[in-house]
Each structure stands twice: as structure tokens, then as C-alpha cells.
Coordinates of C-alpha atoms and ligand atoms in Angstrom, one line a residue:
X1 CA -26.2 7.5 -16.9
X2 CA -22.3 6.8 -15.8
X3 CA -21.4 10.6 -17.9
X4 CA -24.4 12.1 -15.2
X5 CA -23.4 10.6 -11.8
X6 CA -20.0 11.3 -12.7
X7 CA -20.6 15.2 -13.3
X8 CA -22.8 14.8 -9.9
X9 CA -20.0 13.5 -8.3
X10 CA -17.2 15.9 -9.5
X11 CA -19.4 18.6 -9.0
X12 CA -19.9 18.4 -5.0
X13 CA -17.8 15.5 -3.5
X14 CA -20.1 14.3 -0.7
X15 CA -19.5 15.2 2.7
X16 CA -17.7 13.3 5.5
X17 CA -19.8 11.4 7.9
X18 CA -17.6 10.1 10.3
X19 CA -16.5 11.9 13.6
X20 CA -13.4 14.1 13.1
X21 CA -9.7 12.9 14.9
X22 CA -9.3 14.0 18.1
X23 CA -6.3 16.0 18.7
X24 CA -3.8 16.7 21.2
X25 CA -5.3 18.2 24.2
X26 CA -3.6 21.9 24.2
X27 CA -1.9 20.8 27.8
X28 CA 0.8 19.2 24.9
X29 CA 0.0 15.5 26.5
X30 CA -3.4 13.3 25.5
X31 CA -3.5 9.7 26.2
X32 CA -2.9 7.5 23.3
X33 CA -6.0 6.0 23.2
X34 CA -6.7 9.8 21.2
X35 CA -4.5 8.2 18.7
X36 CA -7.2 5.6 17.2
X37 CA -9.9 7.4 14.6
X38 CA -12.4 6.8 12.5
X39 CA -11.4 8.4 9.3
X40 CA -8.0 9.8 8.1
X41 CA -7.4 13.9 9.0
X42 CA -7.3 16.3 7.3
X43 CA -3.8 17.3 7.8
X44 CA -0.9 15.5 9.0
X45 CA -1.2 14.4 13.0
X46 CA -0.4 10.9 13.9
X47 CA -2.9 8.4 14.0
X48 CA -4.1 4.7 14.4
X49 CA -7.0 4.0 11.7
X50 CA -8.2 0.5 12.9
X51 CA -9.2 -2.2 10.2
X52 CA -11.8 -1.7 7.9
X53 CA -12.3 2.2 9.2
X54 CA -12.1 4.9 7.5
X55 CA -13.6 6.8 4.2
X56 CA -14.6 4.4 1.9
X57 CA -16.3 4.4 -1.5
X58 CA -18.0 1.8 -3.8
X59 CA -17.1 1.5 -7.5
X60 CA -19.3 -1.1 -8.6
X61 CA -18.5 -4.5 -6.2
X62 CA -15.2 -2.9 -5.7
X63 CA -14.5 -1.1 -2.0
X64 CA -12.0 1.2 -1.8
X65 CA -10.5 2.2 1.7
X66 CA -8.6 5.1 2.6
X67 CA -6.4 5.3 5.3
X68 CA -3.5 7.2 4.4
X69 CA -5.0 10.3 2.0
X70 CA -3.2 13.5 -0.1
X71 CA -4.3 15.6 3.0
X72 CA -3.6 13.5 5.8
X73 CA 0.0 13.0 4.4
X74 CA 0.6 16.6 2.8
X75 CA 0.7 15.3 -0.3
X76 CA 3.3 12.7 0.1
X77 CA 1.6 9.7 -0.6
X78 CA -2.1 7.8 -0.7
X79 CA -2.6 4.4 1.7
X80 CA -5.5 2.6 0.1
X81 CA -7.3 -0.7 0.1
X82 CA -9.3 -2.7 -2.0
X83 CA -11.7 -5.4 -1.5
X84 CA -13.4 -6.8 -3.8
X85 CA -15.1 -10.4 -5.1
X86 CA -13.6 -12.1 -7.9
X87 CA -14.8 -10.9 -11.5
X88 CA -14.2 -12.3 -15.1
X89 CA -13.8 -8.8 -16.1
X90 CA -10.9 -6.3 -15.4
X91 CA -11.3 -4.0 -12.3
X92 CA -11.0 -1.0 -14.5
X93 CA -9.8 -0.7 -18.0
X94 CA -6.3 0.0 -19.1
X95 CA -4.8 3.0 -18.7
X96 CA -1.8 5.6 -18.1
X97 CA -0.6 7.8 -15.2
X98 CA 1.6 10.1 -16.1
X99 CA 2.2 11.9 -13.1
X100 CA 1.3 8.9 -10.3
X101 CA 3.5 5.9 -9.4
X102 CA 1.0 3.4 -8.3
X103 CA 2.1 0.2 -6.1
X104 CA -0.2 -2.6 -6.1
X105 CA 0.9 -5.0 -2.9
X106 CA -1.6 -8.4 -2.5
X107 CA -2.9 -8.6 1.2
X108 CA -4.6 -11.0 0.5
X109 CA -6.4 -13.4 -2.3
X110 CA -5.6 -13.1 -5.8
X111 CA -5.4 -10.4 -8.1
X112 CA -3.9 -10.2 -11.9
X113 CA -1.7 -7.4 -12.8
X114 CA -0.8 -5.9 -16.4
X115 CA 2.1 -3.5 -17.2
X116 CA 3.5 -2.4 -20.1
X117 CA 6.4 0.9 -20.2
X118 CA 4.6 3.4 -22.5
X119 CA 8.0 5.2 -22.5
X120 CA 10.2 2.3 -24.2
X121 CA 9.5 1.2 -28.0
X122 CA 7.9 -2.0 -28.2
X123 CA 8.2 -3.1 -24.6
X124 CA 6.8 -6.1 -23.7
X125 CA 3.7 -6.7 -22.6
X126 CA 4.4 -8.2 -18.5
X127 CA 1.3 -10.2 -16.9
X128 CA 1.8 -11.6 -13.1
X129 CA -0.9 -13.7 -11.1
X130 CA -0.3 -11.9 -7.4
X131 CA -0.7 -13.8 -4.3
X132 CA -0.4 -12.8 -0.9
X133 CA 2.5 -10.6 -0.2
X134 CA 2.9 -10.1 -4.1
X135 CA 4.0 -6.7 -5.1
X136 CA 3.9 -4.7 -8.6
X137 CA 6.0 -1.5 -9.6
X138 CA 3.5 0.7 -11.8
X139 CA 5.7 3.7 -12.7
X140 CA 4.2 7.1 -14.6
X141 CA 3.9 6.2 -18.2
X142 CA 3.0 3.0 -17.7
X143 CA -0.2 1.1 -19.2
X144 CA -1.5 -1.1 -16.4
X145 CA -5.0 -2.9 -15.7
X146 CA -5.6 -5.6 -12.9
X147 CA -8.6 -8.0 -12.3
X148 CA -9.7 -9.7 -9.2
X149 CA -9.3 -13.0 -9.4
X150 CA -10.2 -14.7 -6.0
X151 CA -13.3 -13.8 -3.6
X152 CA -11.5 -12.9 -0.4
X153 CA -8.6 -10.7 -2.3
X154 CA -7.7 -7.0 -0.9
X155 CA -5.4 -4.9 -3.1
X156 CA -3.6 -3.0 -0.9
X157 CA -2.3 0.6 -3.3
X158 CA 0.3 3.2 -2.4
X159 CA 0.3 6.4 -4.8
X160 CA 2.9 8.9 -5.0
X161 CA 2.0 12.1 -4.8
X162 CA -0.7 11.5 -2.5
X163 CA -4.1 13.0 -3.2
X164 CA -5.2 10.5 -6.1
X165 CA -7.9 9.1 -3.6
X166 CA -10.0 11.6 -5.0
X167 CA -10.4 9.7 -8.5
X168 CA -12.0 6.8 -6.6
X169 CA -14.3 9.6 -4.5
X170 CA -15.8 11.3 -8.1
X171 CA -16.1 8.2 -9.9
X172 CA -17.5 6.1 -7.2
X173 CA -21.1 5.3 -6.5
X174 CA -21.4 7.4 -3.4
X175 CA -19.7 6.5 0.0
X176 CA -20.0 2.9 1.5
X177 CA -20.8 2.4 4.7
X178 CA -21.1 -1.0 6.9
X179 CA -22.1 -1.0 10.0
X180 CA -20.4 -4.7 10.5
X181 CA -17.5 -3.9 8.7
X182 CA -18.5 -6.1 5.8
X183 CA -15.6 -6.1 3.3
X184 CA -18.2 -5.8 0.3
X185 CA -21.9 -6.0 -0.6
X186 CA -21.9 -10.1 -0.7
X187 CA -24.7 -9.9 -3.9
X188 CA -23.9 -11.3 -7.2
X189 CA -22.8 -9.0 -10.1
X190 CA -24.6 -7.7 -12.7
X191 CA -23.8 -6.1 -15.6
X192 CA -24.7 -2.4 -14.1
X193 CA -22.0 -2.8 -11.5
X194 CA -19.2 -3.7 -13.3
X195 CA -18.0 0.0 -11.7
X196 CA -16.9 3.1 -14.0
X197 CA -14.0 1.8 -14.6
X198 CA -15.1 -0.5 -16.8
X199 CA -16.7 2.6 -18.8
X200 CA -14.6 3.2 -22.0
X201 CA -16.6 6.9 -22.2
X202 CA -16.4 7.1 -18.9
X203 CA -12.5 6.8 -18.5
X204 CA -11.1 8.7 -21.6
X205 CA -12.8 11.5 -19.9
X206 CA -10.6 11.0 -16.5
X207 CA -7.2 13.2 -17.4
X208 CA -7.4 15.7 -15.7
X209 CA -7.1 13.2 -12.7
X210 CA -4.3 12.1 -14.3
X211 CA -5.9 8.6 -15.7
X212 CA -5.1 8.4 -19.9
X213 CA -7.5 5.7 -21.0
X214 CA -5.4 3.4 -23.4
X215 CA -8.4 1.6 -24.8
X216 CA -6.5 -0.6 -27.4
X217 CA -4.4 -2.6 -25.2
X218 CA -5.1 -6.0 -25.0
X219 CA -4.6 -7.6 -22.4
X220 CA -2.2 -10.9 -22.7
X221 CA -4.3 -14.4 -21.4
X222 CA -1.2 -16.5 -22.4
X223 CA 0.1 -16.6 -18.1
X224 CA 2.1 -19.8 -17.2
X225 CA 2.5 -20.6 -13.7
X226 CA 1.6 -16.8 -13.0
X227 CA 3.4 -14.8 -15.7
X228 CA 4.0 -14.3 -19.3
X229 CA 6.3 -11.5 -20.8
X230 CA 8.9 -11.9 -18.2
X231 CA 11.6 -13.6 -17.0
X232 CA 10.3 -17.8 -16.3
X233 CA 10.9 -17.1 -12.6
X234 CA 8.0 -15.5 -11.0
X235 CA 8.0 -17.3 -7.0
X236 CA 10.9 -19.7 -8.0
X237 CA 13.9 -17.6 -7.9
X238 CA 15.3 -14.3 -6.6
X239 CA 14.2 -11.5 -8.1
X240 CA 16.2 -7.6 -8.2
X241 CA 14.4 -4.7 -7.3
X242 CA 13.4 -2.2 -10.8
X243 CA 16.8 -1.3 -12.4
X244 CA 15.1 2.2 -12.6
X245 CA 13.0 5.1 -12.6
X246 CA 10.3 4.1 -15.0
X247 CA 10.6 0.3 -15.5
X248 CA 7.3 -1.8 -14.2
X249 CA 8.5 -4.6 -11.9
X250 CA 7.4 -7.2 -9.8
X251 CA 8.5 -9.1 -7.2
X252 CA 6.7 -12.0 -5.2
X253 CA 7.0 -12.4 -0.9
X254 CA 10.0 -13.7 -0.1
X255 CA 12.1 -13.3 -3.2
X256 CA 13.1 -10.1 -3.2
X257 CA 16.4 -8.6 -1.7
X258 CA 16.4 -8.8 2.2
X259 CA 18.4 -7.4 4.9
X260 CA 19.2 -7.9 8.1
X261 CA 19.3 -6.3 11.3
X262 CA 21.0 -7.1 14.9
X263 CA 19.8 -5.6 17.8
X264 CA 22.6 -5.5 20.3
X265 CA 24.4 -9.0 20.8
X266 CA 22.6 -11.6 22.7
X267 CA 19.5 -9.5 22.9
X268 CA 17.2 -11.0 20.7
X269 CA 16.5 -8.3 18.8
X270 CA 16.1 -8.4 14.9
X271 CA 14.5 -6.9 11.7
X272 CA 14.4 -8.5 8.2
X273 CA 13.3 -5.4 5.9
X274 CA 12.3 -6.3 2.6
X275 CA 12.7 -3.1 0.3
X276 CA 9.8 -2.9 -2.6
X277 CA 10.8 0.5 -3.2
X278 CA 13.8 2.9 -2.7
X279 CA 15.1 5.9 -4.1
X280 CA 16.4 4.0 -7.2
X281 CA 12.9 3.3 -8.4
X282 CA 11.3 6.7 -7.3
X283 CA 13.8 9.3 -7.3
X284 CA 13.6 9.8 -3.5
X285 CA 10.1 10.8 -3.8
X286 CA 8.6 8.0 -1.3
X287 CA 10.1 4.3 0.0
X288 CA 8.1 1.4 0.3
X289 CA 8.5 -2.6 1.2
X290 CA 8.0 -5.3 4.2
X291 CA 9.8 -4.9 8.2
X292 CA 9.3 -8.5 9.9
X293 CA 10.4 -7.9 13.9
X294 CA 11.2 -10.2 16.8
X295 CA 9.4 -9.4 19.7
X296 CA 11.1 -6.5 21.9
X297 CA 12.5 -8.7 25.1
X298 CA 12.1 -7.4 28.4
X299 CA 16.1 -7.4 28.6
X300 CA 17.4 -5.8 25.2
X301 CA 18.3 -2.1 25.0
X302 CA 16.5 -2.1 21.3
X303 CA 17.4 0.9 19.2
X304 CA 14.0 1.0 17.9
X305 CA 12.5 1.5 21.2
X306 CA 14.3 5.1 21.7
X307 CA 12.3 7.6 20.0
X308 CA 13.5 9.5 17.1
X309 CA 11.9 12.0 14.8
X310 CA 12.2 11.3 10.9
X311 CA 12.2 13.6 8.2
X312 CA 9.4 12.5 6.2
X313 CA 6.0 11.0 7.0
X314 CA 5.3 7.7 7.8
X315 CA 2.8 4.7 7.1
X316 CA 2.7 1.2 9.0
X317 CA 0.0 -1.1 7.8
X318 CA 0.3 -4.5 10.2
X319 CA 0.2 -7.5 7.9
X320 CA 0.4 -9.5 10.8
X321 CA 1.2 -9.9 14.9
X322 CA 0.9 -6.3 16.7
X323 CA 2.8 -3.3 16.9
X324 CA 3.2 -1.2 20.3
X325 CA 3.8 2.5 19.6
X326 CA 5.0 5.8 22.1
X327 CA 4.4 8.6 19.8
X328 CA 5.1 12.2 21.6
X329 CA 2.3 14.0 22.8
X330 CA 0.3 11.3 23.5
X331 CA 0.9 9.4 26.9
X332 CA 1.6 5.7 27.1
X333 CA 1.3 3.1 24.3
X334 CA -1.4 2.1 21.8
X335 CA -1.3 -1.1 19.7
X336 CA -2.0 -1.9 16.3
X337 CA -2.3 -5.5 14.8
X338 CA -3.5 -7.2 11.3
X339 CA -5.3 -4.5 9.4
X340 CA -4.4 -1.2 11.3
X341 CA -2.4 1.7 9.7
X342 CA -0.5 3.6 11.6
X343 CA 0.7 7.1 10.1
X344 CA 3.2 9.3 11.9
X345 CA 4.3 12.7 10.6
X346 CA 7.7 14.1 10.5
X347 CA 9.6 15.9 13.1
X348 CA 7.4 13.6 15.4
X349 CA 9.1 11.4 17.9
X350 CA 7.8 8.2 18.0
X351 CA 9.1 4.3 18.4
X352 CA 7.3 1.5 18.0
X353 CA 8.3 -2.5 18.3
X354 CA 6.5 -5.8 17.8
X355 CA 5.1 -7.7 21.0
X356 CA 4.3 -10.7 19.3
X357 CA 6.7 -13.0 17.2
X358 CA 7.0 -12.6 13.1
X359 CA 5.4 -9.0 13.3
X360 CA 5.3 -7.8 9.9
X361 CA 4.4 -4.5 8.8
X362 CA 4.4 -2.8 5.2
X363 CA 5.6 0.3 5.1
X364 CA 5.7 3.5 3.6
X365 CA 8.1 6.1 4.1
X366 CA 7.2 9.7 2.5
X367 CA 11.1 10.0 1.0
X368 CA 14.7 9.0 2.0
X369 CA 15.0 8.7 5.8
X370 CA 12.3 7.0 6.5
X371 CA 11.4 4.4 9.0
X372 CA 13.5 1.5 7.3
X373 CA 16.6 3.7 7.2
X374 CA 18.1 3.1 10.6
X375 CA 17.6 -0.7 10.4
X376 CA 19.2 -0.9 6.7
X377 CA 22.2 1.8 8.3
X378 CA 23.4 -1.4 9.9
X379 CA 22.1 -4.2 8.3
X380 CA 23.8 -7.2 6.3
X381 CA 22.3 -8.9 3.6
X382 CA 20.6 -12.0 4.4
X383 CA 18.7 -15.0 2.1
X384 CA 15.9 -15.8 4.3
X385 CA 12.5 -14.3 5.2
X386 CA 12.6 -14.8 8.8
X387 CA 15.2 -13.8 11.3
X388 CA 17.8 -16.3 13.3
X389 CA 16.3 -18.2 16.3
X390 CA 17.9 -17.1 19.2
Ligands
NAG401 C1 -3.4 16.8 29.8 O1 -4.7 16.5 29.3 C2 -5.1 15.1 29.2 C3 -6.4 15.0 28.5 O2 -7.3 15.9 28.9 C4 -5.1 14.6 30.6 O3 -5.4 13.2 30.6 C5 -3.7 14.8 31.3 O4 -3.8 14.3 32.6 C6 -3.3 16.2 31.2 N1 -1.9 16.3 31.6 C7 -1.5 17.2 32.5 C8 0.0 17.2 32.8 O5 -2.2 18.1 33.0
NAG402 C1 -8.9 17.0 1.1 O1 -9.0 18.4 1.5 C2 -9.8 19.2 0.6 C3 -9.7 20.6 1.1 O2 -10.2 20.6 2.4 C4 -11.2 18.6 0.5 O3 -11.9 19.4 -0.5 C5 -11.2 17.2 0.1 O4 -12.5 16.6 0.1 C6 -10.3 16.4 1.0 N1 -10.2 15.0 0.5 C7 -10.4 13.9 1.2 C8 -10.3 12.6 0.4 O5 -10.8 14.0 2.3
NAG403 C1 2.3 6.6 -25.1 O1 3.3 6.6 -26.1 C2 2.9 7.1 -27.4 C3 4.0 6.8 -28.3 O2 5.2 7.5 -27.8 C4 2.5 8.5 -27.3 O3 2.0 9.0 -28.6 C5 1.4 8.7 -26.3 O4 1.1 10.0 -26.1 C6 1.8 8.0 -25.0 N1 0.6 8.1 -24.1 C7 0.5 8.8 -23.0 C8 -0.7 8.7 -22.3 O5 1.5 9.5 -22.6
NAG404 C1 7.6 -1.8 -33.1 O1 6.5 -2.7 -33.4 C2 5.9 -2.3 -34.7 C3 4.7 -3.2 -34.9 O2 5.0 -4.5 -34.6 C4 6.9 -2.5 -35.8 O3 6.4 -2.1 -37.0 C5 8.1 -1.6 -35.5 O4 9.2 -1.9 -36.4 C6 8.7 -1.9 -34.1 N1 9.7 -0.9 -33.8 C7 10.9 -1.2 -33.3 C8 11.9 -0.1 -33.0 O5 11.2 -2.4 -33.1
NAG405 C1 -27.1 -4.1 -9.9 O1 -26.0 -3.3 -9.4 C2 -26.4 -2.0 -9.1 C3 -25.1 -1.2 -8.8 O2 -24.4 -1.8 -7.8 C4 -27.4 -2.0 -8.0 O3 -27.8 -0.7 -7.7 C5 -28.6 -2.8 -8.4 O4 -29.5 -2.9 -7.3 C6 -28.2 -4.2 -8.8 N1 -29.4 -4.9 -9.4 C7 -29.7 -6.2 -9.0 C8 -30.9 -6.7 -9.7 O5 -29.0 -6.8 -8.2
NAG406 C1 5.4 -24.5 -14.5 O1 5.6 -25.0 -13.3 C2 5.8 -26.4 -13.3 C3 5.9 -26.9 -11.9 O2 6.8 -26.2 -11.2 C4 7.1 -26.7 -14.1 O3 7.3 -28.1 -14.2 C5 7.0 -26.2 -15.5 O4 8.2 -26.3 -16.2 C6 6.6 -24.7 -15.4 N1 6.4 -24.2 -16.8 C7 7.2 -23.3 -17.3 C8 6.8 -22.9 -18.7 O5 8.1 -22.8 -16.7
NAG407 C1 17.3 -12.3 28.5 O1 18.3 -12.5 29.5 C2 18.3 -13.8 30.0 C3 19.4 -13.8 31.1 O2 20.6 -13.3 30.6 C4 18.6 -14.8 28.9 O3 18.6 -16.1 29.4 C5 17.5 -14.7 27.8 O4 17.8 -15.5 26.7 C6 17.4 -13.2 27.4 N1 16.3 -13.1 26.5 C7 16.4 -12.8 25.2 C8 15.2 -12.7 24.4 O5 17.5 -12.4 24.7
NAG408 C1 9.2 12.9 -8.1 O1 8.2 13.9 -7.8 C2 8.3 15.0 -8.6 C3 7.3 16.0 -8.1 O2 6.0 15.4 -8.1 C4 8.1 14.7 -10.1 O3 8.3 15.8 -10.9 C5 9.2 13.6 -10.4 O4 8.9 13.2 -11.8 C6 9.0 12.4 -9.5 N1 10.1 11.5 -9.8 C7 9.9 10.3 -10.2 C8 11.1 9.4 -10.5 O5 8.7 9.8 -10.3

């Protein structure tokens, strides 16, 4: 029954519903209201998707959200979420990529993660219980599997090259749609919607979009205090960034390597950046990680405020407060707060800046140069997850 809707769905993925982006107006100026749409372009433009909009699909209870897609980012990188109820079972069943390094960041809830380096002999086996603000390193050639483990949990994912989306699309169950915006379909389980990924026929025949089932691994149960097969530290001490290329890793909030940045002295004016990912651990081929902002003060000169034009493409998801962007070719501001993504493409001049304290943003940067670079340029490093108080 799964073999048949997937051959359905790979044979004619369904058709957008929503109402296309609107574009510049060809005067070269739009107002940046244009800037908010319901579903990611085609191509790259800049754009605001607002929470919860977008193309999404259901595989089983799981909803999967796209903001960022292959298209709308030129291939650079996918922006997904997840939402999903708890389940006793894994959210799909292990597997390889061995072209796609996946990034699984918790928003929110409670998700398990397993990874284990198919390129190492004997590597160990590495569980992690990931809270909010949790991240996990899933490089090419690695075995993974996760399960949802809490009933308000979204997975946030970032895949590079972009484009995997389309996985989720031809095994799904069709699109979702929610008129309220509803996370998920709040109905119990049963065993017919587990989702395809918990197919083992289903998944060993997924490689040629790059999924390699790996059906005997076994998942390790044996977690204390959130992790087994690591080092005994997971959220109680500092924890490096992956040494490497294709080493798993994973790295709860607050404990990974921070930075600081000073706006000009006595402005007020700060950034604590919070790499997850740079070009050590993916060969240049995106960045990734956490920007926490003071507000912008109506009396600092603040670097960030002068547009500049990056040379890759850009993704900021707001975790939390709200972001005030000037993106070129639109006129005046938009905002963004908890749950909006906004994507800028490069060769774009844009700034943006928080107008509320603690503004935190995840983002994702297409390749080296991206929107973390000029804060890290000039910043020192710094133990603390928040910035100084005055
Ligand atoms: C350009 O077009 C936009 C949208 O139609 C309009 O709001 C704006 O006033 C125009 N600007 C100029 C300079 O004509
Ligand atoms: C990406 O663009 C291709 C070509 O236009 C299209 O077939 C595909 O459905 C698009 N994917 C998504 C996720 O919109
Ligand atoms: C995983 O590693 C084994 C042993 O080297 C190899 O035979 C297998 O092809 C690898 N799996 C994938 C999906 O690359
Ligand atoms: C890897 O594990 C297998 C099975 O436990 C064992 O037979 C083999 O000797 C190990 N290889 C290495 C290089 O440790
Ligand atoms: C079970 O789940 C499937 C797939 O989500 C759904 O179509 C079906 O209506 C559900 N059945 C019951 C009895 O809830
Ligand atoms: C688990 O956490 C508790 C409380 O912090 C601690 O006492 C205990 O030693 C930890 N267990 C292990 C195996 O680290
Ligand atoms: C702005 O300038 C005033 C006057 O110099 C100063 O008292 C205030 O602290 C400044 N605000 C910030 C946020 O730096
Ligand atoms: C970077 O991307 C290129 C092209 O997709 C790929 O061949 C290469 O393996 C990637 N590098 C890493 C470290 O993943």
C-alpha cells in the first residue's frame, strides 16, 4: 500500500497551492511588506515566511515545514521544521546520507538523536536526549535515527546541498494544510501512521534520494542523564565544536564555544554568536549556529545597521524577541519574531538588528562570509550566553 502511494507520489509531485511571492515591482522599489509570503520561491529573492507558513507535508503524525527549499536557496541549503507528538517508535528508521549533512537543532520539546560514523571502524555508537536549543552534527556517512520524545517538540533541520525537501514531498501522505495553523493533527496514533519512514521496504528503496536504509542498527536504550557513547558531559560542561569533516557531534545551548562582539564603546551594542557549524566541519560548504543581539539604541552607530551585501545566501529563523530588517529593493522595514525565517540572497544589501532585548536568531549562512562573519571578524571569546549589561 506504502510501495503504491509512494510510486504515486514520485510519479507527479502535487502541485503548489499557495499564492506565489510577490516580487519587486519593476520601478526597482516595493514596500517591504512585499517581503512576507506564504510559501518559499522558486528561486532565490529575499523573503519573510511567517510562522507555521509555508509548504508542508504529513508523514504519518509527523509535519514537515519548509521554509528555506533547494530552489529558493539555489541549491545551497534546505530550512525545515518538524512538528510532531511524542511516539514510542523512531521517527524514521536508521539510515545513511552519503551526500547530505543533516543538522538537527531542538526548537523546542524533546527529541532523541542517534549517530554512529559509517566511515570509522567500530565507531561508537553516540545517543543524546536534545532539549531546547540542543544541536546534532549528522555528517555524510553517518547512520542516524531520531524519535520524538515530548508532545510539543519541533525539530528544526538544515541540509546541505539544499533540495533534499523533496524526499519528505514523495514519501509523504500528500500536503498538509491547517487553516489555524495547527502544528499537527491532535488524533492518537495508530499503527497505519507510523509514516513511511518507519517502512523497512519502503526505505531501502529511497537511494536515489540519497537515504541508504541501514536496517540492522540497533539503536542503544542504555542513555544516562541524556547520553551514552560519549563523553559523561552532555549539559554539564563545555563542549568543542566537531574536530572534523565527518565526525557526528553534539553540543547542548549554552555550552558550546561563544564569541563576543562590541558595538562601538559605550553604545550598547552587542552580539554573542554561538557557531554550530563552520568551515571545519563542512568544508566551506554552508555555516550554521545561534546570534543573541542587544537591542539597537537609538544612539549607537551599530555596524550591523549599515547595509552590506554577502557572498552567499542567508537564513535567519527568530528563536526568540524580533528582528527589524532594510533589505534593498524593498522600502522601509519589516519584522520578524519567534518562528519567522528570514532568507536573503547574495549580492543583496540588507541589515537587520534586534528591537527587543535577548533577540536570538539561528542561522544559516550558504558558505564562508556569511552573516556571522563580520561579528566573529572582531569578536573575543567569551564564557557566557548572554552579553554584559550595560
Ligand atoms: C514603486 O512601486 C511601488 C509599488 O507599486 C510604489 O509603492 C512606489 O511608490 C514606487 N516608487 C516610485 C519611486 O515610483
Ligand atoms: C523545485 O523546482 C522544481 C523545478 O521547477 C520543481 O519541480 C519542484 O517541485 C520544486 N520543489 C519544491 C519543493 O518546490
Ligand atoms: C558503511 O560501511 C560499510 C563498511 O565499510 C560499507 O560496506 C557500506 O557500504 C557503508 N554504507 C554506506 C551506505 O555507504
Ligand atoms: C570491529 O568489531 C568487530 C565485531 O565486534 C570485531 O570482530 C573486529 O575485530 C573489530 N575491528 C577492529 C579494527 O577493532
Ligand atoms: C490512522 O492513520 C491514518 C493515517 O494518518 C488515517 O488515515 C486514519 O484515518 C487513521 N485511523 C484512525 C482509526 O484513526
Ligand atoms: C547523572 O546526573 C546526576 C545528577 O547530576 C549525577 O549525580 C550522576 O552522577 C550522573 N550520572 C552519571 C553516570 O554521570
Ligand atoms: C545613549 O546615550 C545616553 C546619553 O549619552 C546614555 O545615557 C545612554 O546610556 C545611551 N544608551 C545606550 C543604550 O547606550
Ligand atoms: C561540499 O560540497 C561538495 C559538493 O556538493 C561535496 O562534493 C563535498 O563532499 C562537500 N564537503 C563536505 C565536507 O561535505
Amino acid at each position: 500500500m506504502k510501495a503504491n502511494l509512494l510510486a504515486g507520489a514520485l510519479a507527479s509531485v502535487l502541485p503548489l497551492t499557495t499564492a506565489a511571492p510577490a516580487l519587486p515591482s519593476s520601478n526597482g522599489s516595493s514596500n517591504a511588506d512585499n517581503l512576507y509570503v506564504s510559501t518559499a520561491p522558486d528561486t532565490p529573492q529575499p523573503y519573510i515566511l511567517p510562522k507555521m507558513a509555508g509548504r508542508a507535508v504529513a508523514v504519518g503524525q509527523q509535519i514537515y515545514r519548509f521554509s528555506v527549499t533547494g530552489n529558493a536557496s539555489a541549491g545551497a541549503f534546505t530550512l525545515m521544521q518538524t512538528n510532531a507528538p511524542g511516539s514510542s517508535e523512531l521517527g524514521v528508521l536508521p539510515h545513511i546520507h552519503k551526500k547530505h549533512y543533516e543538522n538537527f537543532y531542538c526548537t523546542k520539546g524533546s527529541f532523541q538523536l542517534w549517530a554512529q560514523s559509517n566511515t570509522t571502524t567500530n565507531a561508537t555508537q553516540q545517543a543524546r536526549v536534545l532539549t531546547q536549543g540542543d544541536y546534532g552534527a549528522v555528517p555524510p556517512e553517518t547512520i542516524h535515527t531520531f524519535q520524538i520524545t515530548d508532545p510539543d517538540t519541533q525539530l528544526t533541520g538544515i541540509i546541505s546541498p539544499g533540495g533534499f525537501e523533496e524526499l519528505f514531498i514523495a514519501i509523504g501522505d500528500g500536503d498538509y494544510t491547517s487553516s489555524t495553523g495547527s502544528e499537527y493533527v491532535p488524533a492518537a496514533s495508530n499503527s497505519s501512521s507510523s509514516g513511511a519512514g518507519s517502512s523497512s521496504s519502503l526505505i531501502s528503496a529511497l537511494e536515489s534520494f540519497d537515504v541508504y536504509a541501514q536496517l540492522s542498527f540497533n539503536p542503544r536504550r542504555d542513555l544516562i542523564n541524556g547520553t551514552a557513547g560519549g563523553a559523561n558531559t552532555w549539559h554539564t560542561a563545555s563542549t568543542p565544536l566537531a574536530v572534523d569533516t565527518s565526525s557526528p557531534a553534539f553540543v547542548a545551548k549554552g555550552y558550546g564555544p561563544k564569541y563576543l562582539w562590541r558595538g562601538d564603546a559605550g553604545s550598547g551594542q552587542y552580539a554573542v554568536v554561538a557557531p554550530l557549524v563552520t568551515e571545519t566541519q563542512s568544508g566551506g560548504n554552508f555555516t550554521m549556529g545561534t546570534i543573541t543581539l542587544s537591542p539597537r539604541s537609538a544612539n549607537a552607530s551599530f555596524a550591523s545597521t549599515e547595509k552590506t551585501s554577502l557572498p552567499v545566501h542567508v537564513a535567519l529563523q527568530v528563536e526568540e524577541g524580533e528582528v527589524v530588517v532594510e533589505i534593498d529593493g524593498f522600502a522601509g522595514q519589516a519584522r520578524a519574531i519567534q518562528g519567522d525565517v528570514i532568507f536573503v540572497p547574495k549580492d543583496t544589501a540588507w541589515s537587520w538588528w534586534a528591537s527587543r532585548p535577548f533577540t536570538k536568531v539561528l542561522y544559516v549562512s550558504g558558505g564562508v562570509g556569511g552573516v556571522e562573519e563580520k561579528f566573529l571578524s572582531q569578536a573575543e571569546s567569551w564564557n557566557w550566553i548572554t552579553y554584559p549589561i550595560a
